[in-house]
GROMACS .gro file of C-alpha atoms in nm:
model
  241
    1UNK     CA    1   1.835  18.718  -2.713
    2UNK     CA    2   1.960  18.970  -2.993
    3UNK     CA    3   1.790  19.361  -2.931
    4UNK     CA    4   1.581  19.404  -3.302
    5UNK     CA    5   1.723  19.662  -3.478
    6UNK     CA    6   1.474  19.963  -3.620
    7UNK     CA    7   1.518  20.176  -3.901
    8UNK     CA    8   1.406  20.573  -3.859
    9UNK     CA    9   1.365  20.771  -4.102
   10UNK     CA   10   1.560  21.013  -4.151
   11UNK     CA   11   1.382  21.305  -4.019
   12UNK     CA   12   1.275  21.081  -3.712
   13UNK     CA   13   1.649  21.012  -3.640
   14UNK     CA   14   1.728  21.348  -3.627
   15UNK     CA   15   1.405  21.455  -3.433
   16UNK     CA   16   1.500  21.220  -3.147
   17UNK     CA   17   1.915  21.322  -3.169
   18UNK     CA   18   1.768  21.659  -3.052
   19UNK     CA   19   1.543  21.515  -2.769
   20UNK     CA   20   1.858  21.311  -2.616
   21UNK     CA   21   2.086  21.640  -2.643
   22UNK     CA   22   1.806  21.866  -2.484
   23UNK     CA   23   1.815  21.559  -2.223
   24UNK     CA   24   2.172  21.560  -2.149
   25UNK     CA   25   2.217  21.940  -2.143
   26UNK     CA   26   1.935  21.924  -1.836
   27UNK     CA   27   2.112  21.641  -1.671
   28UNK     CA   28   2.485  21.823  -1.724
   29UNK     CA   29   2.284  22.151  -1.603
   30UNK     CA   30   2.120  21.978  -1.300
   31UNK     CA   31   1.810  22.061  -1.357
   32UNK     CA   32   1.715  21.704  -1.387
   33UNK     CA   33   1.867  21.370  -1.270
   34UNK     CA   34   1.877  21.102  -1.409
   35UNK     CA   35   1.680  20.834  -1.171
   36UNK     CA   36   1.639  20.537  -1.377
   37UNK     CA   37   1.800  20.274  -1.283
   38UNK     CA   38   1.978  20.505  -1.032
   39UNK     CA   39   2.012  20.362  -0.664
   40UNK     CA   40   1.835  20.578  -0.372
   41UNK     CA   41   2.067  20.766  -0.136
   42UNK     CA   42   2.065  20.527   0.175
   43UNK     CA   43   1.943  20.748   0.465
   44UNK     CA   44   2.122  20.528   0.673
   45UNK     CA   45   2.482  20.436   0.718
   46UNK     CA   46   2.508  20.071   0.542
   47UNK     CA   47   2.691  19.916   0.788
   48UNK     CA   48   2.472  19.654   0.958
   49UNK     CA   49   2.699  19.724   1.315
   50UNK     CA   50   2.649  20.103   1.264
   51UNK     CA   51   2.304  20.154   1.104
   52UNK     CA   52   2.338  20.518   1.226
   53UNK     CA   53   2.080  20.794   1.036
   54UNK     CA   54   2.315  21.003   0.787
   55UNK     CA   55   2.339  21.376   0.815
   56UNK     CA   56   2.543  21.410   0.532
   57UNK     CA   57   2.519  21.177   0.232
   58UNK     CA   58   2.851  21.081   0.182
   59UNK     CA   59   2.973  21.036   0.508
   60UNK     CA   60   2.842  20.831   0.814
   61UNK     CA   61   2.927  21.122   1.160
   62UNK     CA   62   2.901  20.788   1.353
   63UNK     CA   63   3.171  20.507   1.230
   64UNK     CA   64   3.295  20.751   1.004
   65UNK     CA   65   3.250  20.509   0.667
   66UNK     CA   66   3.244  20.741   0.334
   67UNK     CA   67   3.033  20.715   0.048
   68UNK     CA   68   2.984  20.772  -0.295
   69UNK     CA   69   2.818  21.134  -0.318
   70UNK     CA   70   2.497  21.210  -0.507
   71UNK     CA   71   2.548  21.333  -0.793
   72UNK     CA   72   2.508  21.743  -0.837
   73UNK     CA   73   2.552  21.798  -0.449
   74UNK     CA   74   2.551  22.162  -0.396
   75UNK     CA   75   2.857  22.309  -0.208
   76UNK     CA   76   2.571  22.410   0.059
   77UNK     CA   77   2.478  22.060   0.089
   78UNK     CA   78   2.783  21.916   0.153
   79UNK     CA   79   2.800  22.108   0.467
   80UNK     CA   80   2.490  22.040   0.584
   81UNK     CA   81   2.385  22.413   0.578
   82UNK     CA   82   2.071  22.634   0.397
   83UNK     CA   83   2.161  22.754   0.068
   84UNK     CA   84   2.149  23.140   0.137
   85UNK     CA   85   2.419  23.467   0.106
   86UNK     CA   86   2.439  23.534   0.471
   87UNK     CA   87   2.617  23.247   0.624
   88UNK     CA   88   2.775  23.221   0.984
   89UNK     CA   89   3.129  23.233   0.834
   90UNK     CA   90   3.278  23.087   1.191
   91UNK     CA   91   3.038  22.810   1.212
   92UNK     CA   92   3.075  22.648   0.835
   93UNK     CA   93   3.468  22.685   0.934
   94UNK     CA   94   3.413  22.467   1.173
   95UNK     CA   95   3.227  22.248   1.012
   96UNK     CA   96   3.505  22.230   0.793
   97UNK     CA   97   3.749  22.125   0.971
   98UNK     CA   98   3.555  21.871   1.161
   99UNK     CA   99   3.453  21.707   0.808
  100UNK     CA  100   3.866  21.737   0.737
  101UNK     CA  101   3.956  21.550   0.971
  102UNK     CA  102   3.716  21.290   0.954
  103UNK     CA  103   3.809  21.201   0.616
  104UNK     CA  104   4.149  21.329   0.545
  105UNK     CA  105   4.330  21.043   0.323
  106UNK     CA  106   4.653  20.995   0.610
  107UNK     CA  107   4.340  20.810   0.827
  108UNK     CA  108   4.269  20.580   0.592
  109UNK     CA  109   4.640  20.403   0.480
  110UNK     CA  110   4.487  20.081   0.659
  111UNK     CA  111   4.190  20.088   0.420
  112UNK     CA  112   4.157  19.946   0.085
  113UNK     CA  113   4.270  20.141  -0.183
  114UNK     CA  114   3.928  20.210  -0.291
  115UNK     CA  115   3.824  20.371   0.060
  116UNK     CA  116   4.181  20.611   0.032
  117UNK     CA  117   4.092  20.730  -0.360
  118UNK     CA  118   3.721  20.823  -0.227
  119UNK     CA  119   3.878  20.964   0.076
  120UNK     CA  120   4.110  21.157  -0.170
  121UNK     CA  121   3.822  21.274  -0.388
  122UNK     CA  122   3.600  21.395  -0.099
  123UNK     CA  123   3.866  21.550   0.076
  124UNK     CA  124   3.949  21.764  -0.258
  125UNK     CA  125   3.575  21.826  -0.334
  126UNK     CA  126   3.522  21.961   0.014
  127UNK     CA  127   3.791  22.188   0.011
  128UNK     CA  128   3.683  22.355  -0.342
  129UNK     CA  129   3.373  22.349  -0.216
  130UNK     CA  130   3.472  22.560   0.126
  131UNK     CA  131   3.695  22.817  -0.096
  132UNK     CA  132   3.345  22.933  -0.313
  133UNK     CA  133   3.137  22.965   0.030
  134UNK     CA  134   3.393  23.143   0.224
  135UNK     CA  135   3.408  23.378  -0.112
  136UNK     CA  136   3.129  23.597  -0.109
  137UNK     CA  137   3.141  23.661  -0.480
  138UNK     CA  138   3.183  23.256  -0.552
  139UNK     CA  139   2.886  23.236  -0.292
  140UNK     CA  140   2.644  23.415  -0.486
  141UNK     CA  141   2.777  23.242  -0.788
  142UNK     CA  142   2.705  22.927  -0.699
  143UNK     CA  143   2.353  23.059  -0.514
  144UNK     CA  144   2.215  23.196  -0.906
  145UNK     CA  145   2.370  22.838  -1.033
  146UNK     CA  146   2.126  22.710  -0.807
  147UNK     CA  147   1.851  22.912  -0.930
  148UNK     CA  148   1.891  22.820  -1.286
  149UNK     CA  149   2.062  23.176  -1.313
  150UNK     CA  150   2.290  23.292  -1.622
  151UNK     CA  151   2.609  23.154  -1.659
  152UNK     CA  152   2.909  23.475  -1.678
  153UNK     CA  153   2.992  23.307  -2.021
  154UNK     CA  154   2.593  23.322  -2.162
  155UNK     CA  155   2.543  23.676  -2.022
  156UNK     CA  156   2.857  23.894  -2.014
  157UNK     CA  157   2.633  24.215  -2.026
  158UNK     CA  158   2.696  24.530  -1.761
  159UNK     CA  159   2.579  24.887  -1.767
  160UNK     CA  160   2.735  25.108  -2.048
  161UNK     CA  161   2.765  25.393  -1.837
  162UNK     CA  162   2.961  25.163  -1.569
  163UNK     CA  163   3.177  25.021  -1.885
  164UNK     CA  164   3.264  25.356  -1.965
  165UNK     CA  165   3.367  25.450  -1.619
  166UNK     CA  166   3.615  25.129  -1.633
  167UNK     CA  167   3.767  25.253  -1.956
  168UNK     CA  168   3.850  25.575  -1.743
  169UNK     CA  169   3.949  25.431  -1.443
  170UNK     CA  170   4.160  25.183  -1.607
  171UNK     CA  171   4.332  25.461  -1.783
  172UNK     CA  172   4.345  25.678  -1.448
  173UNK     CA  173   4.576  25.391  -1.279
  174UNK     CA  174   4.793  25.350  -1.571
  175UNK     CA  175   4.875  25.769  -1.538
  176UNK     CA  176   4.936  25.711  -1.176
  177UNK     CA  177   5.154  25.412  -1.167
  178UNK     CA  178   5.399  25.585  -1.494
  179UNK     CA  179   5.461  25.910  -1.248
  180UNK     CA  180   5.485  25.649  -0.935
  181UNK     CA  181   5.226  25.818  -0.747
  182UNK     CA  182   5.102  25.558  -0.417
  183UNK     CA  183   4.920  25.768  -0.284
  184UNK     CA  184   4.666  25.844  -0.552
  185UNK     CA  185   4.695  25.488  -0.626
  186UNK     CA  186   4.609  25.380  -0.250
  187UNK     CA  187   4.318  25.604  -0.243
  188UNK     CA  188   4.194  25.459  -0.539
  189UNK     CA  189   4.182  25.097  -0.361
  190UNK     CA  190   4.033  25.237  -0.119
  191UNK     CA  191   3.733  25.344  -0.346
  192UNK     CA  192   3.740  25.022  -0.545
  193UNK     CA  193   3.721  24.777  -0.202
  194UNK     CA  194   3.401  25.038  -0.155
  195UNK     CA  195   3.232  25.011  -0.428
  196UNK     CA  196   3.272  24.629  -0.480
  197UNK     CA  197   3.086  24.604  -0.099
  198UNK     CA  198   2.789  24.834  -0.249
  199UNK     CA  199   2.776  24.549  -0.509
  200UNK     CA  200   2.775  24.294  -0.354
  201UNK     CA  201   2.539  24.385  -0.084
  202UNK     CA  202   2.286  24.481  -0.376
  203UNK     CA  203   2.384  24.091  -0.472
  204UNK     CA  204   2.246  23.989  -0.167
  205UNK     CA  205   1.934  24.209  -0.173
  206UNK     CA  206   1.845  24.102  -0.489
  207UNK     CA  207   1.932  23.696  -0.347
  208UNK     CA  208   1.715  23.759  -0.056
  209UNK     CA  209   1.433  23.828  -0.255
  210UNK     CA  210   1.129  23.547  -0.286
  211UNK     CA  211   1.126  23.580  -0.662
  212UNK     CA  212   1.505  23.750  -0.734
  213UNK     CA  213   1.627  23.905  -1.075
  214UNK     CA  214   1.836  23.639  -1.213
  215UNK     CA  215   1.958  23.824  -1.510
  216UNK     CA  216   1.980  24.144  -1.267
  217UNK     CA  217   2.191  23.963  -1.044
  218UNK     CA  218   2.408  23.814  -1.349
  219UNK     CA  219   2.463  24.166  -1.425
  220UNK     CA  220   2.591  24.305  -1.073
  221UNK     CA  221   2.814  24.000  -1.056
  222UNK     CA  222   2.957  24.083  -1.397
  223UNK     CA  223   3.024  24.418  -1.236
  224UNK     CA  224   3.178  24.311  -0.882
  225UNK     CA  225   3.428  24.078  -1.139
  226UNK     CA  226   3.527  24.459  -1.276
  227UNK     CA  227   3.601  24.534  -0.959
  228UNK     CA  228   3.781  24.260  -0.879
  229UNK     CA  229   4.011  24.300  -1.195
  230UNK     CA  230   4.093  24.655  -1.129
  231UNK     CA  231   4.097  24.627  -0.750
  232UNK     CA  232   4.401  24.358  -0.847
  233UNK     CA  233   4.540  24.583  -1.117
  234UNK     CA  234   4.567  24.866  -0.865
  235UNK     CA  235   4.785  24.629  -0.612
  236UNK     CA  236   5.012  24.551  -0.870
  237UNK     CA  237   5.068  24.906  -0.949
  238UNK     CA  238   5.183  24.994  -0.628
  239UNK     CA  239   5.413  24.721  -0.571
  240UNK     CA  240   5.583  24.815  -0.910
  241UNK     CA  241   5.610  25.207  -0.812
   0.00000   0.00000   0.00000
């Protein structure tokens, strides 16, 4: 049959354009998925020879099949491992490489094409996501996306007296590298690497906590990406001099 067609007024129309935006920014957000009409993640693998209980949801361990991956899986998930700042760095490197091989797209040129594009896609998607773990900085990025934290973009706020002391030290490297001093510039590095670890490991108080800072820990990332710039800006000084 033919859907009826209904006429809102005006201020109704407009009234439920906001409620469908406010609903897509929380789906885009992932702080709510979309489950109607939405299939349940099979918790086991759906071949009928196999029928093995998935560890991961997008590939079988056991006949190695792939699937389609939920939607908003967390670069924690995909690994298998607890959302959390101290990770056992060997371990998910392992796990890695294990997952790699399994579904690395030169193992599946007898498959259909669909099986080598997902193979492509998952490959790709689990080596982004094993770049931002093995990053400690990308880590507790992803940890406060999580969280429902600030994005870098909505809060790009730091401490004015720490500002200030950027201003100076940006200035400081630009007076060493015109009279070709290395020396001041390496022991400026070696200050920088320093004080990037003191902010990071105040990340990963604040991460550890039960109810953590968000906004706090928005901030101290702002300031380890400071860090980051000058610690770069530094190198490239002393390969110039």
């Amino acid at each position: 049959g033919v859907w009826p067609l209904f006429h809102l007024r005006e201020p109704q129309r407009q009234g439920d354009l906001r409620l469908w935006n406010e609903l897509l920014r929380l789906v885009a957000s992932g702080r709510l998925l979309p489950t109607v009409g939405q299939p349940q993640r099979p918790q086991a693998c759906p071949e009928t020879a196999c029928n093995a209980t998935l560890e991961l949801p997008y590939l079988c361990g056991s006949c190695g099949t792939l699937l389609r991956e939920p939607p908003g899986l967390s670069h924690f998930a995909r690994f298998g491992i607890e959302p959390k700042m101290d990770i056992d760095l060997v371990r998910l490197e392992e796990i890695y490489m294990g997952l790699a091989r399994k579904m690395h797209p030169d193992r599946m040129v007898t498959q259909k094409r669909a099986v080598q594009t997902r193979a492509l896609v998952l490959t790709s998607a689990l080596n982004d996501s094993y770049r931002a773990l093995v990053d400690e900085r990308q880590r507790a990025e992803h940890l406060l996306k999580l969280a429902g934290g600030p994005t870098a973009d909505a809060h790009k706020a730091a401490p004015q007296a720490f500002l200030l002391e950027m201003m100076d030290l940006h200035e400081e490297v630009e007076q060493a590298k015109d009279a070709g001093d290395v020396g001041r510039l390496e022991g400026m590095g070696a200050g920088v690497v320093e004080s990037y670890a003191g902010c990071m490991a105040r990340v990963r108080g604040l991460l550890s906590s039960s109810s953590p800072n968000l906004v706090e820990v928005r901030e101290q990332l702002n300031v380890a990406k400071y860090w980051n710039t000058l610690r770069a800006e530094i190198d490239a000084a002393r390969k110039a001099s």
